[in-house]
Amino acid sequence: MTMADNNRFENGDWVHGRSKDGELIQGYVETVDSHKEMLQVNVVDSDNEKAIGKSIWIQNKRAEKLPEITGRNESELLALIDLALLFKDEQWFKELSAKLLSIKKIQEVPIKKTEYLISGNRIRNFDAKR
Protein backbone atom coordinates (compact mmCIF):
# COMPACT_ATOMS: atom_id res chain seq x y z
CA MET A 1 0.00 0.00 0.00
CA THR A 2 1.56 3.30 -1.04
CA MET A 3 1.06 6.63 0.66
CA ALA A 4 -1.09 7.92 -2.21
CA ASP A 5 -3.39 4.88 -2.08
CA ASN A 6 -3.97 5.17 1.64
CA ASN A 7 -6.13 8.30 1.88
CA ARG A 8 -9.02 7.15 4.06
CA PHE A 9 -8.17 8.60 7.45
CA GLU A 10 -10.19 9.02 10.62
CA ASN A 11 -9.61 10.93 13.82
CA GLY A 12 -7.40 8.88 16.12
CA ASP A 13 -5.60 6.97 13.35
CA TRP A 14 -1.87 6.60 13.96
CA VAL A 15 0.10 7.74 10.93
CA HIS A 16 3.62 8.43 9.73
CA GLY A 17 4.72 10.61 6.87
CA ARG A 18 6.47 13.81 5.89
CA SER A 19 5.66 17.41 6.67
CA LYS A 20 5.70 20.08 3.96
CA ASP A 21 9.31 20.79 5.00
CA GLY A 22 10.27 17.11 4.55
CA GLU A 23 10.46 16.23 8.26
CA LEU A 24 9.66 12.64 9.15
CA ILE A 25 6.75 12.60 11.56
CA GLN A 26 4.72 10.04 13.46
CA GLY A 27 1.58 10.78 15.43
CA TYR A 28 -2.16 10.53 15.53
CA VAL A 29 -4.81 12.28 13.44
CA GLU A 30 -6.70 15.03 15.28
CA THR A 31 -8.65 16.44 12.34
CA VAL A 32 -9.44 15.24 8.82
CA ASP A 33 -10.19 17.87 6.17
CA SER A 34 -11.33 15.66 3.30
CA HIS A 35 -12.22 18.70 1.14
CA LYS A 36 -8.60 19.93 1.14
CA GLU A 37 -7.18 16.40 1.55
CA MET A 38 -5.27 17.46 4.66
CA LEU A 39 -4.72 15.96 8.09
CA GLN A 40 -3.98 17.68 11.35
CA VAL A 41 -1.53 15.37 13.14
CA ASN A 42 -0.37 15.58 16.74
CA VAL A 43 3.32 14.72 16.40
CA VAL A 44 4.66 12.26 18.98
CA ASP A 45 7.93 11.46 17.17
CA SER A 46 9.93 13.27 14.51
CA ASP A 47 13.45 13.77 13.21
CA ASN A 48 12.87 17.43 14.13
CA GLU A 49 12.61 17.50 17.93
CA LYS A 50 10.90 20.93 17.82
CA ALA A 51 7.89 19.35 16.06
CA ILE A 52 7.27 16.79 18.84
CA GLY A 53 4.17 17.62 20.86
CA LYS A 54 2.83 20.05 18.25
CA SER A 55 -0.08 19.71 15.84
CA ILE A 56 0.79 20.17 12.18
CA TRP A 57 -1.15 19.94 8.93
CA ILE A 58 0.08 17.51 6.29
CA GLN A 59 -1.32 16.39 2.95
CA ASN A 60 -3.10 13.02 2.87
CA LYS A 61 -0.77 11.84 0.12
CA ARG A 62 2.24 12.46 2.39
CA ALA A 63 0.84 10.24 5.17
CA GLU A 64 0.28 6.54 5.68
CA LYS A 65 -1.63 4.74 8.40
CA LEU A 66 0.47 2.73 10.79
CA PRO A 67 -0.59 -0.89 11.13
CA GLU A 68 -2.72 -1.58 14.16
CA ILE A 69 -0.98 -3.90 16.56
CA THR A 70 -3.32 -5.89 18.74
CA GLY A 71 -1.01 -8.17 20.68
CA ARG A 72 0.84 -6.00 23.15
CA ASN A 73 2.83 -6.96 26.19
CA GLU A 74 2.42 -5.40 29.60
CA SER A 75 5.30 -2.91 29.32
CA GLU A 76 4.02 -1.61 25.95
CA LEU A 77 0.53 -1.16 27.38
CA LEU A 78 1.89 0.72 30.40
CA ALA A 79 3.79 3.08 28.09
CA LEU A 80 0.66 3.67 26.00
CA ILE A 81 -1.39 4.27 29.16
CA ASP A 82 1.15 6.96 30.09
CA LEU A 83 0.62 8.53 26.65
CA ALA A 84 -3.16 8.40 27.06
CA LEU A 85 -2.84 10.16 30.41
CA LEU A 86 -0.45 12.73 28.95
CA PHE A 87 -2.92 13.53 26.16
CA LYS A 88 -5.92 13.31 28.53
CA ASP A 89 -7.61 10.78 26.24
CA GLU A 90 -10.05 9.10 28.62
CA GLN A 91 -11.53 6.65 26.09
CA TRP A 92 -8.11 5.42 24.98
CA PHE A 93 -7.02 5.14 28.64
CA LYS A 94 -10.05 2.94 29.40
CA GLU A 95 -9.41 0.72 26.34
CA LEU A 96 -5.74 0.25 27.24
CA SER A 97 -6.54 -0.39 30.90
CA ALA A 98 -9.04 -3.09 29.91
CA LYS A 99 -6.41 -4.76 27.69
CA LEU A 100 -3.88 -4.62 30.53
CA LEU A 101 -6.37 -6.19 32.93
CA SER A 102 -7.11 -9.01 30.48
CA ILE A 103 -3.37 -9.71 30.06
CA LYS A 104 -2.91 -9.84 33.84
CA LYS A 105 -5.83 -12.29 34.17
CA ILE A 106 -4.29 -14.56 31.53
CA GLN A 107 -0.96 -14.48 33.37
CA GLU A 108 -2.67 -15.59 36.61
CA VAL A 109 -3.76 -18.92 35.10
CA PRO A 110 -1.58 -21.56 36.76
CA ILE A 111 0.50 -23.63 34.36
CA LYS A 112 1.99 -26.95 35.35
CA LYS A 113 5.69 -27.03 34.60
CA THR A 114 5.43 -30.68 33.64
CA GLU A 115 3.34 -29.73 30.60
CA TYR A 116 6.41 -28.08 29.08
CA LEU A 117 9.19 -30.39 30.20
CA ILE A 118 10.60 -32.73 27.58
CA SER A 119 11.47 -36.10 29.01
CA GLY A 120 14.82 -37.60 28.14
CA ASN A 121 17.46 -36.38 25.79
CA ARG A 122 15.98 -35.22 22.49
CA ILE A 123 19.21 -35.86 20.61
CA ARG A 124 19.48 -39.42 21.93
CA ASN A 125 15.95 -40.12 20.65
CA PHE A 126 16.88 -39.01 17.15
CA ASP A 127 17.68 -41.91 14.86
CA ALA A 128 19.58 -40.82 11.73
CA LYS A 129 19.03 -44.20 10.02
CA ARG A 130 15.27 -43.73 9.65
mmCIF file of N, CA and C in Angstrom:
data_model
loop_
_atom_site.group_PDB
_atom_site.id
_atom_site.type_symbol
_atom_site.label_atom_id
_atom_site.label_comp_id
_atom_site.label_asym_id
_atom_site.label_seq_id
_atom_site.Cartn_x
_atom_site.Cartn_y
_atom_site.Cartn_z
ATOM 1 N N MET A 1 0.847 -1.174 0.000
ATOM 2 C CA MET A 1 0.000 0.000 0.000
ATOM 3 C C MET A 1 0.892 1.236 0.000
ATOM 4 N N THR A 2 0.747 2.099 -0.977
ATOM 5 C CA THR A 2 1.564 3.302 -1.042
ATOM 6 C C THR A 2 0.885 4.431 -0.298
ATOM 7 N N MET A 3 1.631 5.490 -0.056
ATOM 8 C CA MET A 3 1.060 6.626 0.660
ATOM 9 C C MET A 3 -0.116 7.217 -0.099
ATOM 10 N N ALA A 4 -0.024 7.307 -1.409
ATOM 11 C CA ALA A 4 -1.090 7.919 -2.207
ATOM 12 C C ALA A 4 -2.368 7.081 -2.182
ATOM 13 N N ASP A 5 -2.224 5.758 -2.089
ATOM 14 C CA ASP A 5 -3.389 4.881 -2.081
ATOM 15 C C ASP A 5 -4.117 4.889 -0.741
ATOM 16 N N ASN A 6 -3.426 5.272 0.296
ATOM 17 C CA ASN A 6 -3.968 5.168 1.644
ATOM 18 C C ASN A 6 -4.492 6.530 2.091
ATOM 19 N N ASN A 7 -5.658 6.947 1.565
ATOM 20 C CA ASN A 7 -6.135 8.300 1.880
ATOM 21 C C ASN A 7 -7.439 8.308 2.663
ATOM 22 N N ARG A 8 -7.819 7.207 3.244
ATOM 23 C CA ARG A 8 -9.024 7.153 4.060
ATOM 24 C C ARG A 8 -8.609 7.212 5.525
ATOM 25 N N PHE A 9 -8.611 8.403 6.079
ATOM 26 C CA PHE A 9 -8.167 8.596 7.447
ATOM 27 C C PHE A 9 -9.342 8.976 8.334
ATOM 28 N N GLU A 10 -9.203 8.650 9.615
ATOM 29 C CA GLU A 10 -10.194 9.020 10.616
ATOM 30 C C GLU A 10 -9.470 9.612 11.809
ATOM 31 N N ASN A 11 -10.191 10.401 12.593
ATOM 32 C CA ASN A 11 -9.612 10.932 13.820
ATOM 33 C C ASN A 11 -9.143 9.774 14.686
ATOM 34 N N GLY A 12 -7.950 9.914 15.248
ATOM 35 C CA GLY A 12 -7.401 8.883 16.117
ATOM 36 C C GLY A 12 -6.492 7.897 15.418
ATOM 37 N N ASP A 13 -6.500 7.866 14.075
ATOM 38 C CA ASP A 13 -5.598 6.968 13.345
ATOM 39 C C ASP A 13 -4.149 7.360 13.628
ATOM 40 N N TRP A 14 -3.296 6.356 13.825
ATOM 41 C CA TRP A 14 -1.868 6.596 13.961
ATOM 42 C C TRP A 14 -1.265 6.569 12.564
ATOM 43 N N VAL A 15 -0.457 7.593 12.268
ATOM 44 C CA VAL A 15 0.103 7.745 10.933
ATOM 45 C C VAL A 15 1.588 8.096 11.017
ATOM 46 N N HIS A 16 2.269 7.885 9.902
ATOM 47 C CA HIS A 16 3.619 8.430 9.731
ATOM 48 C C HIS A 16 3.685 9.022 8.332
ATOM 49 N N GLY A 17 4.601 9.957 8.169
ATOM 50 C CA GLY A 17 4.719 10.609 6.873
ATOM 51 C C GLY A 17 5.728 11.727 6.914
ATOM 52 N N ARG A 18 5.550 12.669 5.983
ATOM 53 C CA ARG A 18 6.467 13.808 5.887
ATOM 54 C C ARG A 18 5.679 15.112 5.927
ATOM 55 N N SER A 19 6.248 16.071 6.635
ATOM 56 C CA SER A 19 5.657 17.407 6.671
ATOM 57 C C SER A 19 5.973 18.126 5.363
ATOM 58 N N LYS A 20 5.422 19.324 5.191
ATOM 59 C CA LYS A 20 5.700 20.083 3.963
ATOM 60 C C LYS A 20 7.177 20.455 3.853
ATOM 61 N N ASP A 21 7.880 20.477 5.002
ATOM 62 C CA ASP A 21 9.308 20.786 5.005
ATOM 63 C C ASP A 21 10.171 19.530 4.889
ATOM 64 N N GLY A 22 9.539 18.361 4.728
ATOM 65 C CA GLY A 22 10.268 17.114 4.552
ATOM 66 C C GLY A 22 10.633 16.400 5.835
ATOM 67 N N GLU A 23 10.153 16.897 6.986
ATOM 68 C CA GLU A 23 10.456 16.234 8.255
ATOM 69 C C GLU A 23 9.685 14.922 8.352
ATOM 70 N N LEU A 24 10.347 13.892 8.866
ATOM 71 C CA LEU A 24 9.656 12.640 9.147
ATOM 72 C C LEU A 24 8.854 12.826 10.429
ATOM 73 N N ILE A 25 7.591 12.455 10.383
ATOM 74 C CA ILE A 25 6.749 12.597 11.562
ATOM 75 C C ILE A 25 5.969 11.321 11.808
ATOM 76 N N GLN A 26 5.599 11.133 13.069
ATOM 77 C CA GLN A 26 4.717 10.042 13.464
ATOM 78 C C GLN A 26 3.811 10.602 14.541
ATOM 79 N N GLY A 27 2.518 10.279 14.445
ATOM 80 C CA GLY A 27 1.579 10.781 15.427
ATOM 81 C C GLY A 27 0.184 10.281 15.132
ATOM 82 N N TYR A 28 -0.777 10.947 15.750
ATOM 83 C CA TYR A 28 -2.156 10.526 15.534
ATOM 84 C C TYR A 28 -2.964 11.681 14.944
ATOM 85 N N VAL A 29 -3.982 11.310 14.145
ATOM 86 C CA VAL A 29 -4.810 12.284 13.440
ATOM 87 C C VAL A 29 -5.779 12.932 14.429
ATOM 88 N N GLU A 30 -5.759 14.267 14.453
ATOM 89 C CA GLU A 30 -6.703 15.026 15.278
ATOM 90 C C GLU A 30 -7.888 15.506 14.455
ATOM 91 N N THR A 31 -7.606 15.904 13.206
ATOM 92 C CA THR A 31 -8.648 16.440 12.336
ATOM 93 C C THR A 31 -8.409 15.967 10.914
ATOM 94 N N VAL A 32 -9.514 15.619 10.233
ATOM 95 C CA VAL A 32 -9.444 15.243 8.821
ATOM 96 C C VAL A 32 -10.214 16.285 8.031
ATOM 97 N N ASP A 33 -9.533 16.932 7.084
ATOM 98 C CA ASP A 33 -10.186 17.871 6.172
ATOM 99 C C ASP A 33 -10.200 17.200 4.802
ATOM 100 N N SER A 34 -11.276 16.433 4.544
ATOM 101 C CA SER A 34 -11.330 15.664 3.297
ATOM 102 C C SER A 34 -11.484 16.573 2.081
ATOM 103 N N HIS A 35 -12.060 17.764 2.260
ATOM 104 C CA HIS A 35 -12.216 18.699 1.138
ATOM 105 C C HIS A 35 -10.848 19.151 0.616
ATOM 106 N N LYS A 36 -9.937 19.480 1.533
ATOM 107 C CA LYS A 36 -8.600 19.927 1.144
ATOM 108 C C LYS A 36 -7.588 18.783 1.119
ATOM 109 N N GLU A 37 -8.050 17.565 1.465
ATOM 110 C CA GLU A 37 -7.177 16.398 1.547
ATOM 111 C C GLU A 37 -5.976 16.668 2.449
ATOM 112 N N MET A 38 -6.287 17.141 3.667
ATOM 113 C CA MET A 38 -5.266 17.460 4.656
ATOM 114 C C MET A 38 -5.608 16.787 5.983
ATOM 115 N N LEU A 39 -4.573 16.536 6.764
ATOM 116 C CA LEU A 39 -4.718 15.956 8.091
ATOM 117 C C LEU A 39 -4.015 16.840 9.105
ATOM 118 N N GLN A 40 -4.667 17.031 10.248
ATOM 119 C CA GLN A 40 -3.979 17.680 11.352
ATOM 120 C C GLN A 40 -3.480 16.551 12.249
ATOM 121 N N VAL A 41 -2.157 16.471 12.411
ATOM 122 C CA VAL A 41 -1.528 15.375 13.141
ATOM 123 C C VAL A 41 -0.837 15.910 14.383
ATOM 124 N N ASN A 42 -1.105 15.278 15.523
ATOM 125 C CA ASN A 42 -0.369 15.578 16.740
ATOM 126 C C ASN A 42 0.896 14.738 16.696
ATOM 127 N N VAL A 43 2.031 15.390 16.604
ATOM 128 C CA VAL A 43 3.320 14.721 16.398
ATOM 129 C C VAL A 43 3.850 14.184 17.727
ATOM 130 N N VAL A 44 4.073 12.862 17.785
ATOM 131 C CA VAL A 44 4.657 12.257 18.976
ATOM 132 C C VAL A 44 6.106 11.836 18.750
ATOM 133 N N ASP A 45 6.531 11.772 17.477
ATOM 134 C CA ASP A 45 7.926 11.460 17.170
ATOM 135 C C ASP A 45 8.273 12.102 15.832
ATOM 136 N N SER A 46 9.495 12.611 15.737
ATOM 137 C CA SER A 46 9.932 13.272 14.512
ATOM 138 C C SER A 46 11.449 13.366 14.498
ATOM 139 N N ASP A 47 12.018 13.521 13.286
ATOM 140 C CA ASP A 47 13.451 13.771 13.208
ATOM 141 C C ASP A 47 13.761 15.225 13.540
ATOM 142 N N ASN A 48 12.726 16.053 13.662
ATOM 143 C CA ASN A 48 12.871 17.430 14.133
ATOM 144 C C ASN A 48 12.251 17.500 15.531
ATOM 145 N N GLU A 49 13.093 17.534 16.551
ATOM 146 C CA GLU A 49 12.610 17.497 17.926
ATOM 147 C C GLU A 49 11.661 18.649 18.253
ATOM 148 N N LYS A 50 11.778 19.775 17.561
ATOM 149 C CA LYS A 50 10.902 20.927 17.821
ATOM 150 C C LYS A 50 9.459 20.654 17.418
ATOM 151 N N ALA A 51 9.244 19.675 16.526
ATOM 152 C CA ALA A 51 7.894 19.355 16.064
ATOM 153 C C ALA A 51 7.149 18.449 17.045
ATOM 154 N N ILE A 52 7.888 17.736 17.906
ATOM 155 C CA ILE A 52 7.270 16.789 18.836
ATOM 156 C C ILE A 52 6.370 17.534 19.818
ATOM 157 N N GLY A 53 5.140 17.024 19.954
ATOM 158 C CA GLY A 53 4.165 17.623 20.860
ATOM 159 C C GLY A 53 3.306 18.693 20.206
ATOM 160 N N LYS A 54 3.598 19.027 18.952
ATOM 161 C CA LYS A 54 2.830 20.053 18.249
ATOM 162 C C LYS A 54 1.872 19.406 17.257
ATOM 163 N N SER A 55 0.848 20.149 16.880
ATOM 164 C CA SER A 55 -0.075 19.709 15.840
ATOM 165 C C SER A 55 0.303 20.394 14.542
ATOM 166 N N ILE A 56 0.449 19.598 13.488
ATOM 167 C CA ILE A 56 0.788 20.172 12.184
ATOM 168 C C ILE A 56 -0.174 19.629 11.139
ATOM 169 N N TRP A 57 -0.319 20.380 10.061
ATOM 170 C CA TRP A 57 -1.145 19.940 8.928
ATOM 171 C C TRP A 57 -0.248 19.322 7.880
ATOM 172 N N ILE A 58 -0.638 18.143 7.390
ATOM 173 C CA ILE A 58 0.083 17.506 6.286
ATOM 174 C C ILE A 58 -0.925 17.029 5.250
ATOM 175 N N GLN A 59 -0.457 16.886 4.020
ATOM 176 C CA GLN A 59 -1.323 16.387 2.949
ATOM 177 C C GLN A 59 -1.549 14.892 3.132
ATOM 178 N N ASN A 60 -2.773 14.456 2.804
ATOM 179 C CA ASN A 60 -3.100 13.020 2.868
ATOM 180 C C ASN A 60 -2.081 12.174 2.128
ATOM 181 N N LYS A 61 -1.674 12.640 0.944
ATOM 182 C CA LYS A 61 -0.767 11.844 0.121
ATOM 183 C C LYS A 61 0.629 11.717 0.720
ATOM 184 N N ARG A 62 0.929 12.524 1.733
ATOM 185 C CA ARG A 62 2.237 12.456 2.390
ATOM 186 C C ARG A 62 2.180 11.644 3.683
ATOM 187 N N ALA A 63 1.020 10.998 3.931
ATOM 188 C CA ALA A 63 0.842 10.240 5.174
ATOM 189 C C ALA A 63 0.395 8.815 4.870
ATOM 190 N N GLU A 64 0.698 7.935 5.793
ATOM 191 C CA GLU A 64 0.282 6.541 5.681
ATOM 192 C C GLU A 64 -0.112 6.051 7.073
ATOM 193 N N LYS A 65 -1.204 5.301 7.125
ATOM 194 C CA LYS A 65 -1.634 4.737 8.401
ATOM 195 C C LYS A 65 -0.601 3.734 8.886
ATOM 196 N N LEU A 66 -0.384 3.749 10.185
ATOM 197 C CA LEU A 66 0.467 2.732 10.790
ATOM 198 C C LEU A 66 -0.381 1.497 11.042
ATOM 199 N N PRO A 67 0.195 0.322 10.878
ATOM 200 C CA PRO A 67 -0.587 -0.893 11.129
ATOM 201 C C PRO A 67 -1.004 -0.965 12.594
ATOM 202 N N GLU A 68 -2.213 -1.442 12.811
ATOM 203 C CA GLU A 68 -2.720 -1.577 14.164
ATOM 204 C C GLU A 68 -2.179 -2.864 14.761
ATOM 205 N N ILE A 69 -1.554 -2.738 15.898
ATOM 206 C CA ILE A 69 -0.979 -3.898 16.562
ATOM 207 C C ILE A 69 -1.892 -4.268 17.718
ATOM 208 N N THR A 70 -2.379 -5.481 17.703
ATOM 209 C CA THR A 70 -3.322 -5.885 18.735
ATOM 210 C C THR A 70 -2.651 -6.613 19.891
ATOM 211 N N GLY A 71 -1.657 -7.421 19.610
ATOM 212 C CA GLY A 71 -1.012 -8.175 20.676
ATOM 213 C C GLY A 71 0.094 -7.367 21.318
ATOM 214 N N ARG A 72 -0.161 -6.822 22.467
ATOM 215 C CA ARG A 72 0.838 -5.999 23.154
ATOM 216 C C ARG A 72 1.213 -6.671 24.469
ATOM 217 N N ASN A 73 2.439 -6.432 24.883
ATOM 218 C CA ASN A 73 2.831 -6.956 26.185
ATOM 219 C C ASN A 73 2.567 -5.892 27.252
ATOM 220 N N GLU A 74 2.765 -6.280 28.479
ATOM 221 C CA GLU A 74 2.421 -5.405 29.605
ATOM 222 C C GLU A 74 3.198 -4.087 29.580
ATOM 223 N N SER A 75 4.490 -4.140 29.295
ATOM 224 C CA SER A 75 5.296 -2.907 29.317
ATOM 225 C C SER A 75 4.871 -1.937 28.212
ATOM 226 N N GLU A 76 4.512 -2.473 27.026
ATOM 227 C CA GLU A 76 4.021 -1.605 25.950
ATOM 228 C C GLU A 76 2.713 -0.944 26.344
ATOM 229 N N LEU A 77 1.808 -1.723 26.961
ATOM 230 C CA LEU A 77 0.526 -1.156 27.378
ATOM 231 C C LEU A 77 0.721 -0.075 28.438
ATOM 232 N N LEU A 78 1.634 -0.299 29.365
ATOM 233 C CA LEU A 78 1.890 0.716 30.402
ATOM 234 C C LEU A 78 2.413 2.010 29.776
ATOM 235 N N ALA A 79 3.276 1.890 28.770
ATOM 236 C CA ALA A 79 3.791 3.080 28.086
ATOM 237 C C ALA A 79 2.670 3.807 27.353
ATOM 238 N N LEU A 80 1.783 3.044 26.700
ATOM 239 C CA LEU A 80 0.657 3.666 25.999
ATOM 240 C C LEU A 80 -0.329 4.298 26.977
ATOM 241 N N ILE A 81 -0.514 3.679 28.138
ATOM 242 C CA ILE A 81 -1.385 4.270 29.160
ATOM 243 C C ILE A 81 -0.814 5.611 29.605
ATOM 244 N N ASP A 82 0.508 5.678 29.763
ATOM 245 C CA ASP A 82 1.151 6.959 30.094
ATOM 246 C C ASP A 82 0.857 8.007 29.025
ATOM 247 N N LEU A 83 0.931 7.601 27.745
ATOM 248 C CA LEU A 83 0.616 8.535 26.652
ATOM 249 C C LEU A 83 -0.835 8.993 26.717
ATOM 250 N N ALA A 84 -1.744 8.052 26.972
ATOM 251 C CA ALA A 84 -3.160 8.403 27.058
ATOM 252 C C ALA A 84 -3.399 9.407 28.188
ATOM 253 N N LEU A 85 -2.718 9.216 29.301
ATOM 254 C CA LEU A 85 -2.843 10.165 30.410
ATOM 255 C C LEU A 85 -2.255 11.522 30.044
ATOM 256 N N LEU A 86 -1.110 11.493 29.367
ATOM 257 C CA LEU A 86 -0.454 12.726 28.947
ATOM 258 C C LEU A 86 -1.361 13.552 28.029
ATOM 259 N N PHE A 87 -2.046 12.847 27.102
ATOM 260 C CA PHE A 87 -2.919 13.527 26.157
ATOM 261 C C PHE A 87 -4.353 13.668 26.656
ATOM 262 N N LYS A 88 -4.593 13.215 27.907
ATOM 263 C CA LYS A 88 -5.921 13.315 28.532
ATOM 264 C C LYS A 88 -7.008 12.682 27.665
ATOM 265 N N ASP A 89 -6.681 11.520 27.088
ATOM 266 C CA ASP A 89 -7.608 10.781 26.237
ATOM 267 C C ASP A 89 -8.252 9.680 27.088
ATOM 268 N N GLU A 90 -9.403 10.001 27.679
ATOM 269 C CA GLU A 90 -10.055 9.095 28.623
ATOM 270 C C GLU A 90 -10.490 7.782 27.973
ATOM 271 N N GLN A 91 -11.058 7.860 26.771
ATOM 272 C CA GLN A 91 -11.525 6.652 26.095
ATOM 273 C C GLN A 91 -10.362 5.705 25.803
ATOM 274 N N TRP A 92 -9.274 6.241 25.283
ATOM 275 C CA TRP A 92 -8.109 5.424 24.979
ATOM 276 C C TRP A 92 -7.538 4.811 26.254
ATOM 277 N N PHE A 93 -7.502 5.626 27.338
ATOM 278 C CA PHE A 93 -7.022 5.141 28.635
ATOM 279 C C PHE A 93 -7.848 3.940 29.098
ATOM 280 N N LYS A 94 -9.171 4.035 28.971
ATOM 281 C CA LYS A 94 -10.049 2.939 29.395
ATOM 282 C C LYS A 94 -9.822 1.684 28.548
ATOM 283 N N GLU A 95 -9.660 1.864 27.229
ATOM 284 C CA GLU A 95 -9.412 0.723 26.341
ATOM 285 C C GLU A 95 -8.101 0.023 26.712
ATOM 286 N N LEU A 96 -7.052 0.814 26.904
ATOM 287 C CA LEU A 96 -5.744 0.247 27.237
ATOM 288 C C LEU A 96 -5.763 -0.425 28.607
ATOM 289 N N SER A 97 -6.455 0.185 29.564
ATOM 290 C CA SER A 97 -6.545 -0.394 30.902
ATOM 291 C C SER A 97 -7.268 -1.733 30.869
ATOM 292 N N ALA A 98 -8.306 -1.829 30.044
ATOM 293 C CA ALA A 98 -9.044 -3.090 29.908
ATOM 294 C C ALA A 98 -8.141 -4.170 29.305
ATOM 295 N N LYS A 99 -7.334 -3.801 28.298
ATOM 296 C CA LYS A 99 -6.407 -4.761 27.692
ATOM 297 C C LYS A 99 -5.371 -5.224 28.710
ATOM 298 N N LEU A 100 -4.870 -4.280 29.500
ATOM 299 C CA LEU A 100 -3.878 -4.619 30.526
ATOM 300 C C LEU A 100 -4.472 -5.577 31.547
ATOM 301 N N LEU A 101 -5.696 -5.318 31.966
ATOM 302 C CA LEU A 101 -6.368 -6.187 32.928
ATOM 303 C C LEU A 101 -6.547 -7.589 32.360
ATOM 304 N N SER A 102 -6.916 -7.682 31.084
ATOM 305 C CA SER A 102 -7.108 -9.009 30.482
ATOM 306 C C SER A 102 -5.779 -9.760 30.385
ATOM 307 N N ILE A 103 -4.684 -9.059 30.107
ATOM 308 C CA ILE A 103 -3.369 -9.707 30.063
ATOM 309 C C ILE A 103 -2.997 -10.228 31.447
ATOM 310 N N LYS A 104 -3.251 -9.427 32.476
ATOM 311 C CA LYS A 104 -2.911 -9.845 33.839
ATOM 312 C C LYS A 104 -3.729 -11.057 34.260
ATOM 313 N N LYS A 105 -4.997 -11.127 33.828
ATOM 314 C CA LYS A 105 -5.827 -12.288 34.169
ATOM 315 C C LYS A 105 -5.296 -13.539 33.490
ATOM 316 N N ILE A 106 -4.846 -13.413 32.251
ATOM 317 C CA ILE A 106 -4.290 -14.560 31.527
ATOM 318 C C ILE A 106 -3.018 -15.051 32.222
ATOM 319 N N GLN A 107 -2.210 -14.112 32.719
ATOM 320 C CA GLN A 107 -0.962 -14.480 33.371
ATOM 321 C C GLN A 107 -1.199 -15.186 34.704
ATOM 322 N N GLU A 108 -2.371 -14.981 35.318
ATOM 323 C CA GLU A 108 -2.674 -15.590 36.607
ATOM 324 C C GLU A 108 -3.061 -17.060 36.487
ATOM 325 N N VAL A 109 -3.368 -17.528 35.286
ATOM 326 C CA VAL A 109 -3.763 -18.925 35.097
ATOM 327 C C VAL A 109 -2.560 -19.807 35.412
ATOM 328 N N PRO A 110 -2.720 -20.714 36.399
ATOM 329 C CA PRO A 110 -1.576 -21.558 36.759
ATOM 330 C C PRO A 110 -1.252 -22.558 35.649
ATOM 331 N N ILE A 111 0.032 -22.700 35.384
ATOM 332 C CA ILE A 111 0.500 -23.627 34.355
ATOM 333 C C ILE A 111 1.401 -24.644 35.042
ATOM 334 N N LYS A 112 1.152 -25.903 34.778
ATOM 335 C CA LYS A 112 1.986 -26.953 35.350
ATOM 336 C C LYS A 112 3.294 -27.015 34.554
ATOM 337 N N LYS A 113 4.394 -26.977 35.273
ATOM 338 C CA LYS A 113 5.691 -27.034 34.600
ATOM 339 C C LYS A 113 5.860 -28.325 33.823
ATOM 340 N N THR A 114 5.254 -29.392 34.304
ATOM 341 C CA THR A 114 5.430 -30.678 33.639
ATOM 342 C C THR A 114 4.844 -30.692 32.238
ATOM 343 N N GLU A 115 3.918 -29.785 31.945
ATOM 344 C CA GLU A 115 3.345 -29.726 30.603
ATOM 345 C C GLU A 115 4.377 -29.297 29.569
ATOM 346 N N TYR A 116 5.429 -28.608 30.010
ATOM 347 C CA TYR A 116 6.410 -28.076 29.077
ATOM 348 C C TYR A 116 7.763 -28.759 29.161
ATOM 349 N N LEU A 117 7.926 -29.693 30.086
ATOM 350 C CA LEU A 117 9.195 -30.389 30.199
ATOM 351 C C LEU A 117 9.253 -31.510 29.168
ATOM 352 N N ILE A 118 10.400 -31.659 28.556
ATOM 353 C CA ILE A 118 10.601 -32.725 27.583
ATOM 354 C C ILE A 118 11.368 -33.825 28.292
ATOM 355 N N SER A 119 10.808 -34.998 28.303
ATOM 356 C CA SER A 119 11.475 -36.097 29.010
ATOM 357 C C SER A 119 12.613 -36.651 28.161
ATOM 358 N N GLY A 120 13.700 -36.979 28.830
ATOM 359 C CA GLY A 120 14.823 -37.603 28.143
ATOM 360 C C GLY A 120 15.640 -36.628 27.330
ATOM 361 N N ASN A 121 16.567 -37.151 26.622
ATOM 362 C CA ASN A 121 17.457 -36.382 25.790
ATOM 363 C C ASN A 121 16.908 -36.414 24.363
ATOM 364 N N ARG A 122 16.562 -35.269 23.822
ATOM 365 C CA ARG A 122 15.985 -35.224 22.486
ATOM 366 C C ARG A 122 16.956 -35.713 21.427
ATOM 367 N N ILE A 123 18.221 -35.444 21.598
ATOM 368 C CA ILE A 123 19.207 -35.859 20.605
ATOM 369 C C ILE A 123 19.359 -37.377 20.623
ATOM 370 N N ARG A 124 19.355 -37.976 21.815
ATOM 371 C CA ARG A 124 19.483 -39.422 21.933
ATOM 372 C C ARG A 124 18.321 -40.130 21.241
ATOM 373 N N ASN A 125 17.129 -39.512 21.256
ATOM 374 C CA ASN A 125 15.948 -40.121 20.652
ATOM 375 C C ASN A 125 15.928 -39.993 19.127
ATOM 376 N N PHE A 126 16.841 -39.218 18.587
ATOM 377 C CA PHE A 126 16.882 -39.014 17.146
ATOM 378 C C PHE A 126 17.649 -40.166 16.496
ATOM 379 N N ASP A 127 17.030 -40.783 15.543
ATOM 380 C CA ASP A 127 17.676 -41.909 14.857
ATOM 381 C C ASP A 127 17.946 -41.496 13.424
ATOM 382 N N ALA A 128 19.203 -41.309 13.061
ATOM 383 C CA ALA A 128 19.581 -40.822 11.734
ATOM 384 C C ALA A 128 19.350 -41.869 10.644
ATOM 385 N N LYS A 129 19.190 -43.140 11.025
ATOM 386 C CA LYS A 129 19.029 -44.197 10.022
ATOM 387 C C LYS A 129 17.599 -44.315 9.499
ATOM 388 N N ARG A 130 16.664 -43.623 10.094
ATOM 389 C CA ARG A 130 15.266 -43.726 9.651
ATOM 390 C C ARG A 130 15.029 -43.026 8.363
#
